[in-house]
Amino acid sequence: RAFLATLPPTLVQLLAMSNAGILAMDCYFPQRFVPQTLLEEADSCPGKYIVGLGQTALAFFDDREDVASIMLTVCSQLLEKYGVLPSAVGRLEVGTETLIDKSKSVKTTLMHHLFGDNSDVEGVTSTNACYGGTAALLNSVAWVESSAWDGRYALVVCGDIAVYAPGPARPTGGGGAVAMLVGPDAPLALAGPRATHAFEVYDFYKPRGDTEYATVDGKLSQEAYLTSVDTCWARLKSKLAPAAARAQVGLPPQGALDLSCFDYVCMHSPYNKLVQKGFARLVYGDFSADPASPRFEGEPQRWAGKTPAETVNDRDVEKCFAAVSKSDFAAKCSPTDAASRQVGNCYTAAVYMNLLSLVCGLGKGLEGKRLLLFSYGSGAVATAFVASARAPAGDAQLAAPPSEPFTLARIAATVKLAPRLEARAACDLAALNLALEQREANYGRCGYEPAGSIETLAPGTFYLKSVDELHRRSYGRA
């Protein structure tokens, strides 16, 4: 900060605006899971969850972990693994919809346990269903790019515990958290225009204070998600049309604006089958803009002239464009689903768990690639934006420079996603049901100690010790 104070303010701002984005990442997810095959057997519906939802497993938390504890765990992991001093963080912003208090931000709990006497930290909690993580990330990048930036890091922590009442929605649950360190000269730089679609819809919401369970209209939620894909994709392409906007994301001044402009696509993933449908809508958007393209010869011509809004609920269109987009989905989107198919829905962290899966799968090989990200939160707000995967230039003017450069290869080597997924414990349905019964029984209570075992937690995991008579929570670490 002393060095930055000697520079002209305009120069400091230009330095901050240089490739601001994600410097480092880590994740946390439950150590226990149930194979979806067991849920299919119990519900007498073979193939419904593995094929119909596209999920292989359902990870779960019992009442020993809450949203604050899982964020403490992932936040501490990132700071410790990457050697980031708490004093080097100037903004901490949380994204979650798993509220344990209607007033007090989870951010304050993180401050108490992890940041010592560093209280000069901006940010609170952003909440709008699954969109809070994206709001926190965009806010933090904007801070780094602003005249208010003081050379310190921003830290974004997003995550949720997704639980549903017994019934057809329960297999779509899950949980987990992602932490992202934000600053300039990032290996995942956010650049160029963004496109947002915000509108009112009661597709998934939580009006009751006596339960964790949401009120859900599944069919309406799918329609809202797919409509948001259509709208954001069309708007983003329109905003990318000017040569100056193309240059911001590394596109040539002329040429088609379609999915071929992007090497990979990371989408919000309530369940993998919806991601497949969403990706097919991106392809339909390209078809709607250029139906004469050779790639759309044959059956797609049945819908030439039909707008996306006219076909969003058409099952024949869905089937046709799932086939048309199959190879592109395998190449551009499947590399992002390693964690989400095995963990389940992480709500605010879902799209970033997918981004982390992509980074861990490719590491340095991702450098030079252009990514399309789509974030959706019910209610509803959705945004499509662009990230450029790059090799940092090493010119970031940070108040506390890292001992080792932040790179994509370093993220992959630090997170070790595949072995961590393999190390989890497979459980039976009795364990799942007991865990969710414990959560349901203790939700909103005061004056109790959780029933869940600490023995199932990995070393270093934070956990809920107790809730006192005034609803004040205390935490320990395994």
Short mmCIF file of N, CA and C in Angstrom, two decimals, residues 190-340:
data_model
loop_
_atom_site.label_atom_id
_atom_site.label_comp_id
_atom_site.label_asym_id
_atom_site.label_seq_id
_atom_site.Cartn_x
_atom_site.Cartn_y
_atom_site.Cartn_z
N LEU A 190 -11.82 -11.76 -16.04
CA LEU A 190 -13.16 -11.40 -16.53
C LEU A 190 -13.03 -10.16 -17.39
N ALA A 191 -13.59 -10.22 -18.58
CA ALA A 191 -13.42 -9.10 -19.51
C ALA A 191 -14.63 -8.98 -20.42
N GLY A 192 -14.79 -7.79 -20.97
CA GLY A 192 -15.82 -7.57 -21.97
C GLY A 192 -17.19 -7.35 -21.39
N PRO A 193 -18.19 -7.25 -22.26
CA PRO A 193 -19.57 -7.01 -21.80
C PRO A 193 -20.18 -8.22 -21.12
N ARG A 194 -21.22 -7.97 -20.35
CA ARG A 194 -22.01 -9.02 -19.73
C ARG A 194 -23.47 -8.82 -20.15
N ALA A 195 -24.26 -9.85 -20.05
CA ALA A 195 -25.69 -9.76 -20.38
C ALA A 195 -26.49 -10.37 -19.25
N THR A 196 -27.46 -9.61 -18.75
CA THR A 196 -28.27 -10.04 -17.60
C THR A 196 -29.75 -10.06 -17.97
N HIS A 197 -30.47 -11.00 -17.38
CA HIS A 197 -31.93 -11.08 -17.51
C HIS A 197 -32.49 -11.19 -16.10
N ALA A 198 -33.19 -10.13 -15.65
CA ALA A 198 -33.77 -10.10 -14.31
C ALA A 198 -35.28 -9.93 -14.43
N PHE A 199 -36.04 -10.78 -13.77
CA PHE A 199 -37.50 -10.74 -13.91
C PHE A 199 -38.14 -11.45 -12.71
N GLU A 200 -39.41 -11.27 -12.54
CA GLU A 200 -40.14 -11.86 -11.41
C GLU A 200 -40.76 -13.20 -11.81
N VAL A 201 -40.45 -14.23 -11.03
CA VAL A 201 -41.06 -15.54 -11.23
C VAL A 201 -40.97 -16.32 -9.93
N TYR A 202 -42.05 -16.98 -9.55
CA TYR A 202 -42.06 -17.80 -8.33
C TYR A 202 -41.80 -19.26 -8.70
N ASP A 203 -40.56 -19.53 -9.12
CA ASP A 203 -40.21 -20.89 -9.53
C ASP A 203 -39.58 -21.69 -8.39
N PHE A 204 -38.81 -21.01 -7.53
CA PHE A 204 -38.13 -21.63 -6.40
C PHE A 204 -37.91 -20.52 -5.40
N TYR A 205 -38.47 -20.66 -4.20
CA TYR A 205 -38.35 -19.59 -3.21
C TYR A 205 -38.54 -20.17 -1.82
N LYS A 206 -38.16 -19.39 -0.79
CA LYS A 206 -38.17 -19.87 0.59
C LYS A 206 -38.89 -18.87 1.48
N PRO A 207 -40.21 -18.86 1.44
CA PRO A 207 -40.95 -17.88 2.22
C PRO A 207 -41.13 -18.24 3.69
N ARG A 208 -40.85 -19.49 4.05
CA ARG A 208 -41.12 -19.95 5.41
C ARG A 208 -39.84 -19.94 6.25
N GLY A 209 -39.96 -19.50 7.49
CA GLY A 209 -38.82 -19.48 8.39
C GLY A 209 -38.69 -20.71 9.25
N ASP A 210 -39.61 -21.66 9.12
CA ASP A 210 -39.61 -22.84 9.99
C ASP A 210 -39.06 -24.08 9.30
N THR A 211 -38.49 -23.93 8.11
CA THR A 211 -37.99 -25.08 7.39
C THR A 211 -36.87 -24.68 6.44
N GLU A 212 -35.95 -25.61 6.19
CA GLU A 212 -34.91 -25.40 5.17
C GLU A 212 -35.45 -25.61 3.76
N TYR A 213 -36.58 -26.29 3.65
CA TYR A 213 -37.05 -26.71 2.35
C TYR A 213 -37.68 -25.55 1.57
N ALA A 214 -37.39 -25.51 0.29
CA ALA A 214 -37.93 -24.48 -0.59
C ALA A 214 -39.31 -24.86 -1.09
N THR A 215 -40.04 -23.86 -1.54
CA THR A 215 -41.26 -24.08 -2.31
C THR A 215 -40.86 -24.07 -3.78
N VAL A 216 -41.13 -25.16 -4.48
CA VAL A 216 -40.59 -25.34 -5.83
C VAL A 216 -41.67 -25.69 -6.82
N ASP A 217 -41.65 -25.01 -7.97
CA ASP A 217 -42.44 -25.38 -9.13
C ASP A 217 -41.43 -25.84 -10.18
N GLY A 218 -41.19 -27.14 -10.25
CA GLY A 218 -40.13 -27.68 -11.08
C GLY A 218 -40.25 -27.32 -12.55
N LYS A 219 -41.45 -27.45 -13.10
CA LYS A 219 -41.64 -27.16 -14.52
C LYS A 219 -41.40 -25.68 -14.80
N LEU A 220 -41.91 -24.82 -13.94
CA LEU A 220 -41.73 -23.39 -14.12
C LEU A 220 -40.26 -23.01 -13.97
N SER A 221 -39.56 -23.66 -13.04
CA SER A 221 -38.16 -23.35 -12.83
C SER A 221 -37.32 -23.72 -14.04
N GLN A 222 -37.62 -24.86 -14.66
CA GLN A 222 -36.91 -25.24 -15.87
C GLN A 222 -37.16 -24.23 -16.99
N GLU A 223 -38.41 -23.82 -17.14
CA GLU A 223 -38.74 -22.84 -18.18
C GLU A 223 -38.01 -21.51 -17.93
N ALA A 224 -37.98 -21.08 -16.66
CA ALA A 224 -37.31 -19.82 -16.34
C ALA A 224 -35.81 -19.91 -16.61
N TYR A 225 -35.20 -21.03 -16.27
CA TYR A 225 -33.77 -21.25 -16.53
C TYR A 225 -33.48 -21.19 -18.04
N LEU A 226 -34.25 -21.95 -18.81
CA LEU A 226 -34.00 -22.02 -20.25
C LEU A 226 -34.30 -20.69 -20.95
N THR A 227 -35.35 -20.00 -20.50
CA THR A 227 -35.65 -18.68 -21.05
C THR A 227 -34.51 -17.71 -20.75
N SER A 228 -33.93 -17.83 -19.57
CA SER A 228 -32.80 -16.98 -19.21
C SER A 228 -31.57 -17.27 -20.07
N VAL A 229 -31.34 -18.55 -20.38
CA VAL A 229 -30.26 -18.90 -21.30
C VAL A 229 -30.49 -18.21 -22.64
N ASP A 230 -31.71 -18.36 -23.18
CA ASP A 230 -32.04 -17.75 -24.47
C ASP A 230 -31.78 -16.24 -24.46
N THR A 231 -32.29 -15.58 -23.43
CA THR A 231 -32.23 -14.12 -23.38
C THR A 231 -30.81 -13.62 -23.17
N CYS A 232 -30.10 -14.20 -22.23
CA CYS A 232 -28.73 -13.75 -21.95
C CYS A 232 -27.80 -14.00 -23.13
N TRP A 233 -27.98 -15.14 -23.79
CA TRP A 233 -27.12 -15.48 -24.92
C TRP A 233 -27.34 -14.50 -26.08
N ALA A 234 -28.58 -14.21 -26.38
CA ALA A 234 -28.88 -13.26 -27.47
C ALA A 234 -28.34 -11.87 -27.12
N ARG A 235 -28.53 -11.45 -25.88
CA ARG A 235 -28.05 -10.12 -25.47
C ARG A 235 -26.53 -10.04 -25.46
N LEU A 236 -25.87 -11.10 -25.02
CA LEU A 236 -24.42 -11.08 -24.99
C LEU A 236 -23.86 -10.97 -26.40
N LYS A 237 -24.41 -11.73 -27.32
CA LYS A 237 -23.92 -11.66 -28.70
C LYS A 237 -24.15 -10.27 -29.29
N SER A 238 -25.27 -9.65 -28.95
CA SER A 238 -25.53 -8.30 -29.43
C SER A 238 -24.52 -7.31 -28.85
N LYS A 239 -24.19 -7.47 -27.58
CA LYS A 239 -23.23 -6.56 -26.95
C LYS A 239 -21.81 -6.80 -27.46
N LEU A 240 -21.52 -8.00 -27.92
CA LEU A 240 -20.20 -8.33 -28.44
C LEU A 240 -20.01 -7.90 -29.89
N ALA A 241 -21.07 -7.46 -30.54
CA ALA A 241 -21.00 -7.14 -31.97
C ALA A 241 -20.01 -6.03 -32.30
N PRO A 242 -19.96 -4.92 -31.55
CA PRO A 242 -19.01 -3.85 -31.89
C PRO A 242 -17.57 -4.34 -31.84
N ALA A 243 -16.73 -3.81 -32.70
CA ALA A 243 -15.33 -4.23 -32.77
C ALA A 243 -14.61 -4.01 -31.44
N ALA A 244 -14.94 -2.93 -30.74
CA ALA A 244 -14.28 -2.64 -29.46
C ALA A 244 -14.61 -3.71 -28.43
N ALA A 245 -15.86 -4.19 -28.40
CA ALA A 245 -16.26 -5.24 -27.47
C ALA A 245 -15.59 -6.56 -27.84
N ARG A 246 -15.50 -6.84 -29.12
CA ARG A 246 -14.81 -8.07 -29.57
C ARG A 246 -13.36 -8.05 -29.10
N ALA A 247 -12.72 -6.90 -29.23
CA ALA A 247 -11.32 -6.79 -28.86
C ALA A 247 -11.12 -7.05 -27.37
N GLN A 248 -12.09 -6.66 -26.55
CA GLN A 248 -11.98 -6.87 -25.10
C GLN A 248 -11.87 -8.33 -24.73
N VAL A 249 -12.47 -9.20 -25.53
CA VAL A 249 -12.45 -10.63 -25.21
C VAL A 249 -11.57 -11.41 -26.19
N GLY A 250 -10.79 -10.68 -27.00
CA GLY A 250 -9.84 -11.33 -27.90
C GLY A 250 -10.43 -11.89 -29.17
N LEU A 251 -11.59 -11.40 -29.59
CA LEU A 251 -12.20 -11.85 -30.83
C LEU A 251 -11.79 -10.94 -31.99
N PRO A 252 -11.68 -11.46 -33.21
CA PRO A 252 -11.37 -10.62 -34.37
C PRO A 252 -12.51 -9.64 -34.64
N PRO A 253 -12.22 -8.52 -35.32
CA PRO A 253 -13.25 -7.49 -35.54
C PRO A 253 -14.40 -7.94 -36.41
N GLN A 254 -14.19 -8.98 -37.20
CA GLN A 254 -15.25 -9.49 -38.07
C GLN A 254 -15.43 -10.99 -37.83
N GLY A 255 -16.56 -11.51 -38.28
CA GLY A 255 -16.79 -12.95 -38.16
C GLY A 255 -18.02 -13.28 -37.35
N ALA A 256 -18.39 -14.54 -37.37
CA ALA A 256 -19.59 -14.99 -36.69
C ALA A 256 -19.46 -14.83 -35.18
N LEU A 257 -20.58 -14.55 -34.55
CA LEU A 257 -20.67 -14.55 -33.09
C LEU A 257 -21.59 -15.70 -32.69
N ASP A 258 -21.00 -16.82 -32.34
CA ASP A 258 -21.77 -17.99 -31.95
C ASP A 258 -20.91 -18.83 -31.01
N LEU A 259 -21.35 -20.05 -30.73
CA LEU A 259 -20.62 -20.88 -29.76
C LEU A 259 -19.20 -21.23 -30.21
N SER A 260 -18.93 -21.13 -31.51
CA SER A 260 -17.58 -21.41 -31.98
C SER A 260 -16.57 -20.40 -31.45
N CYS A 261 -17.05 -19.26 -30.94
CA CYS A 261 -16.16 -18.25 -30.36
C CYS A 261 -15.64 -18.65 -28.99
N PHE A 262 -16.22 -19.69 -28.40
CA PHE A 262 -15.86 -20.08 -27.04
C PHE A 262 -15.34 -21.51 -27.02
N ASP A 263 -14.27 -21.71 -26.27
CA ASP A 263 -13.67 -23.04 -26.18
C ASP A 263 -14.40 -23.92 -25.17
N TYR A 264 -14.89 -23.29 -24.07
CA TYR A 264 -15.59 -24.05 -23.04
C TYR A 264 -16.76 -23.23 -22.51
N VAL A 265 -17.75 -23.95 -21.99
CA VAL A 265 -18.96 -23.32 -21.44
C VAL A 265 -19.22 -23.88 -20.05
N CYS A 266 -19.30 -22.99 -19.06
CA CYS A 266 -19.62 -23.37 -17.68
C CYS A 266 -21.01 -22.82 -17.36
N MET A 267 -21.94 -23.69 -16.99
CA MET A 267 -23.31 -23.28 -16.73
C MET A 267 -23.74 -23.65 -15.32
N HIS A 268 -24.66 -22.87 -14.79
CA HIS A 268 -25.27 -23.22 -13.50
C HIS A 268 -25.90 -24.61 -13.62
N SER A 269 -25.68 -25.44 -12.59
CA SER A 269 -26.06 -26.86 -12.72
C SER A 269 -26.87 -27.35 -11.53
N PRO A 270 -28.19 -27.12 -11.53
CA PRO A 270 -29.03 -27.77 -10.52
C PRO A 270 -28.92 -29.29 -10.63
N TYR A 271 -28.87 -29.78 -11.86
CA TYR A 271 -28.58 -31.18 -12.17
C TYR A 271 -28.11 -31.21 -13.61
N ASN A 272 -27.31 -32.24 -13.96
CA ASN A 272 -26.59 -32.21 -15.23
C ASN A 272 -27.50 -32.22 -16.45
N LYS A 273 -28.66 -32.87 -16.34
CA LYS A 273 -29.56 -32.92 -17.49
C LYS A 273 -30.05 -31.52 -17.88
N LEU A 274 -30.25 -30.65 -16.89
CA LEU A 274 -30.68 -29.29 -17.19
C LEU A 274 -29.55 -28.52 -17.87
N VAL A 275 -28.31 -28.81 -17.52
CA VAL A 275 -27.18 -28.20 -18.20
C VAL A 275 -27.18 -28.60 -19.67
N GLN A 276 -27.44 -29.88 -19.95
CA GLN A 276 -27.51 -30.33 -21.33
C GLN A 276 -28.61 -29.60 -22.09
N LYS A 277 -29.76 -29.42 -21.44
CA LYS A 277 -30.85 -28.70 -22.10
C LYS A 277 -30.48 -27.24 -22.31
N GLY A 278 -29.82 -26.63 -21.32
CA GLY A 278 -29.41 -25.25 -21.45
C GLY A 278 -28.40 -25.06 -22.57
N PHE A 279 -27.46 -25.98 -22.67
CA PHE A 279 -26.47 -25.90 -23.75
C PHE A 279 -27.16 -26.00 -25.12
N ALA A 280 -28.15 -26.89 -25.22
CA ALA A 280 -28.89 -27.02 -26.48
C ALA A 280 -29.61 -25.72 -26.83
N ARG A 281 -30.04 -24.96 -25.81
CA ARG A 281 -30.68 -23.67 -26.09
C ARG A 281 -29.67 -22.65 -26.63
N LEU A 282 -28.41 -22.72 -26.20
CA LEU A 282 -27.39 -21.87 -26.80
C LEU A 282 -27.27 -22.16 -28.29
N VAL A 283 -27.28 -23.45 -28.62
CA VAL A 283 -27.20 -23.84 -30.03
C VAL A 283 -28.45 -23.40 -30.78
N TYR A 284 -29.61 -23.51 -30.13
CA TYR A 284 -30.83 -23.04 -30.79
C TYR A 284 -30.75 -21.53 -31.02
N GLY A 285 -30.16 -20.80 -30.10
CA GLY A 285 -29.99 -19.36 -30.30
C GLY A 285 -29.15 -19.06 -31.52
N ASP A 286 -28.10 -19.86 -31.74
CA ASP A 286 -27.29 -19.69 -32.95
C ASP A 286 -28.11 -20.02 -34.20
N PHE A 287 -28.91 -21.07 -34.10
CA PHE A 287 -29.79 -21.43 -35.22
C PHE A 287 -30.80 -20.32 -35.51
N SER A 288 -31.40 -19.76 -34.50
CA SER A 288 -32.38 -18.69 -34.68
C SER A 288 -31.75 -17.48 -35.36
N ALA A 289 -30.47 -17.21 -35.05
CA ALA A 289 -29.78 -16.07 -35.64
C ALA A 289 -29.30 -16.34 -37.06
N ASP A 290 -29.03 -17.62 -37.38
CA ASP A 290 -28.50 -17.97 -38.71
C ASP A 290 -28.98 -19.35 -39.12
N PRO A 291 -30.27 -19.48 -39.43
CA PRO A 291 -30.82 -20.81 -39.75
C PRO A 291 -30.25 -21.40 -41.04
N ALA A 292 -29.63 -20.57 -41.88
CA ALA A 292 -29.09 -21.07 -43.15
C ALA A 292 -27.70 -21.69 -42.99
N SER A 293 -27.15 -21.67 -41.80
CA SER A 293 -25.83 -22.25 -41.60
C SER A 293 -25.84 -23.73 -41.93
N PRO A 294 -24.80 -24.23 -42.61
CA PRO A 294 -24.75 -25.66 -43.00
C PRO A 294 -24.91 -26.62 -41.82
N ARG A 295 -24.50 -26.18 -40.63
CA ARG A 295 -24.59 -27.09 -39.48
C ARG A 295 -26.03 -27.37 -39.09
N PHE A 296 -26.99 -26.58 -39.61
CA PHE A 296 -28.39 -26.75 -39.25
C PHE A 296 -29.23 -27.31 -40.40
N GLU A 297 -28.58 -27.96 -41.34
CA GLU A 297 -29.33 -28.61 -42.42
C GLU A 297 -30.16 -29.77 -41.87
N GLY A 298 -31.25 -30.09 -42.57
CA GLY A 298 -32.05 -31.23 -42.17
C GLY A 298 -33.17 -30.87 -41.21
N GLU A 299 -33.35 -31.70 -40.18
CA GLU A 299 -34.49 -31.56 -39.29
C GLU A 299 -34.62 -30.20 -38.62
N PRO A 300 -33.51 -29.51 -38.21
CA PRO A 300 -33.69 -28.20 -37.58
C PRO A 300 -34.48 -27.20 -38.43
N GLN A 301 -34.50 -27.39 -39.72
CA GLN A 301 -35.21 -26.45 -40.58
C GLN A 301 -36.72 -26.42 -40.34
N ARG A 302 -37.22 -27.42 -39.64
CA ARG A 302 -38.65 -27.41 -39.27
C ARG A 302 -39.00 -26.17 -38.45
N TRP A 303 -38.00 -25.64 -37.75
CA TRP A 303 -38.27 -24.51 -36.86
C TRP A 303 -37.63 -23.21 -37.34
N ALA A 304 -37.24 -23.16 -38.59
CA ALA A 304 -36.69 -21.93 -39.16
C ALA A 304 -37.72 -20.81 -39.03
N GLY A 305 -37.30 -19.68 -38.53
CA GLY A 305 -38.21 -18.55 -38.35
C GLY A 305 -38.88 -18.52 -37.00
N LYS A 306 -38.74 -19.59 -36.22
CA LYS A 306 -39.33 -19.63 -34.89
C LYS A 306 -38.36 -19.00 -33.89
N THR A 307 -38.82 -18.08 -33.08
CA THR A 307 -37.96 -17.46 -32.08
C THR A 307 -37.73 -18.42 -30.92
N PRO A 308 -36.68 -18.20 -30.14
CA PRO A 308 -36.47 -19.04 -28.96
C PRO A 308 -37.67 -19.07 -28.03
N ALA A 309 -38.34 -17.94 -27.85
CA ALA A 309 -39.50 -17.88 -26.95
C ALA A 309 -40.62 -18.79 -27.40
N GLU A 310 -40.73 -19.01 -28.70
CA GLU A 310 -41.80 -19.87 -29.24
C GLU A 310 -41.51 -21.35 -29.06
N THR A 311 -40.28 -21.70 -28.73
CA THR A 311 -39.91 -23.12 -28.71
C THR A 311 -39.36 -23.59 -27.37
N VAL A 312 -39.33 -22.72 -26.36
CA VAL A 312 -38.64 -23.06 -25.12
C VAL A 312 -39.24 -24.29 -24.43
N ASN A 313 -40.52 -24.55 -24.63
CA ASN A 313 -41.17 -25.71 -24.01
C ASN A 313 -41.49 -26.83 -25.00
N ASP A 314 -40.95 -26.74 -26.21
CA ASP A 314 -41.25 -27.71 -27.26
C ASP A 314 -40.34 -28.93 -27.11
N ARG A 315 -40.91 -30.08 -26.80
CA ARG A 315 -40.12 -31.29 -26.57
C ARG A 315 -39.45 -31.78 -27.85
N ASP A 316 -40.09 -31.57 -28.99
CA ASP A 316 -39.47 -31.98 -30.26
C ASP A 316 -38.23 -31.14 -30.55
N VAL A 317 -38.31 -29.84 -30.25
CA VAL A 317 -37.14 -28.97 -30.42
C VAL A 317 -36.03 -29.42 -29.48
N GLU A 318 -36.41 -29.71 -28.24
CA GLU A 318 -35.42 -30.15 -27.25
C GLU A 318 -34.69 -31.40 -27.74
N LYS A 319 -35.43 -32.36 -28.24
CA LYS A 319 -34.83 -33.61 -28.71
C LYS A 319 -33.92 -33.37 -29.92
N CYS A 320 -34.40 -32.56 -30.86
CA CYS A 320 -33.63 -32.29 -32.08
C CYS A 320 -32.31 -31.60 -31.74
N PHE A 321 -32.38 -30.55 -30.94
CA PHE A 321 -31.17 -29.76 -30.69
C PHE A 321 -30.27 -30.41 -29.65
N ALA A 322 -30.78 -31.34 -28.87
CA ALA A 322 -29.89 -32.15 -28.03
C ALA A 322 -28.99 -32.99 -28.92
N ALA A 323 -29.56 -33.51 -30.01
CA ALA A 323 -28.77 -34.30 -30.96
C ALA A 323 -27.79 -33.41 -31.73
N VAL A 324 -28.26 -32.26 -32.18
CA VAL A 324 -27.40 -31.34 -32.93
C VAL A 324 -26.23 -30.86 -32.09
N SER A 325 -26.47 -30.65 -30.80
CA SER A 325 -25.43 -30.08 -29.93
C SER A 325 -24.59 -31.12 -29.22
N LYS A 326 -24.86 -32.41 -29.46
CA LYS A 326 -24.23 -33.47 -28.67
C LYS A 326 -22.71 -33.42 -28.70
N SER A 327 -22.12 -33.28 -29.88
CA SER A 327 -20.65 -33.28 -29.97
C SER A 327 -20.06 -32.03 -29.35
N ASP A 328 -20.70 -30.88 -29.56
CA ASP A 328 -20.21 -29.65 -28.94
C ASP A 328 -20.34 -29.71 -27.42
N PHE A 329 -21.42 -30.30 -26.94
CA PHE A 329 -21.59 -30.43 -25.48
C PHE A 329 -20.47 -31.28 -24.90
N ALA A 330 -20.15 -32.38 -25.57
CA ALA A 330 -19.09 -33.26 -25.09
C ALA A 330 -17.74 -32.55 -25.05
N ALA A 331 -17.50 -31.68 -26.03
CA ALA A 331 -16.21 -31.01 -26.12
C ALA A 331 -16.11 -29.78 -25.24
N LYS A 332 -17.19 -29.01 -25.15
CA LYS A 332 -17.13 -27.71 -24.50
C LYS A 332 -17.68 -27.70 -23.07
N CYS A 333 -18.63 -28.57 -22.76
CA CYS A 333 -19.33 -28.49 -21.48
C CYS A 333 -19.07 -29.68 -20.55
N SER A 334 -18.96 -30.88 -21.11
CA SER A 334 -18.73 -32.06 -20.27
C SER A 334 -17.47 -31.97 -19.43
N PRO A 335 -16.39 -31.32 -19.90
CA PRO A 335 -15.20 -31.22 -19.06
C PRO A 335 -15.40 -30.41 -17.78
N THR A 336 -16.57 -29.78 -17.62
CA THR A 336 -16.82 -28.97 -16.43
C THR A 336 -17.60 -29.71 -15.34
N ASP A 337 -18.04 -30.94 -15.59
CA ASP A 337 -19.01 -31.56 -14.68
C ASP A 337 -18.44 -32.61 -13.72
N ALA A 338 -17.12 -32.69 -13.59
CA ALA A 338 -16.53 -33.75 -12.77
C ALA A 338 -17.04 -33.73 -11.33
N ALA A 339 -17.14 -32.54 -10.74
CA ALA A 339 -17.59 -32.45 -9.36
C ALA A 339 -19.10 -32.44 -9.24
N SER A 340 -19.78 -31.66 -10.07
CA SER A 340 -21.21 -31.44 -9.86
C SER A 340 -22.03 -32.72 -10.02
#
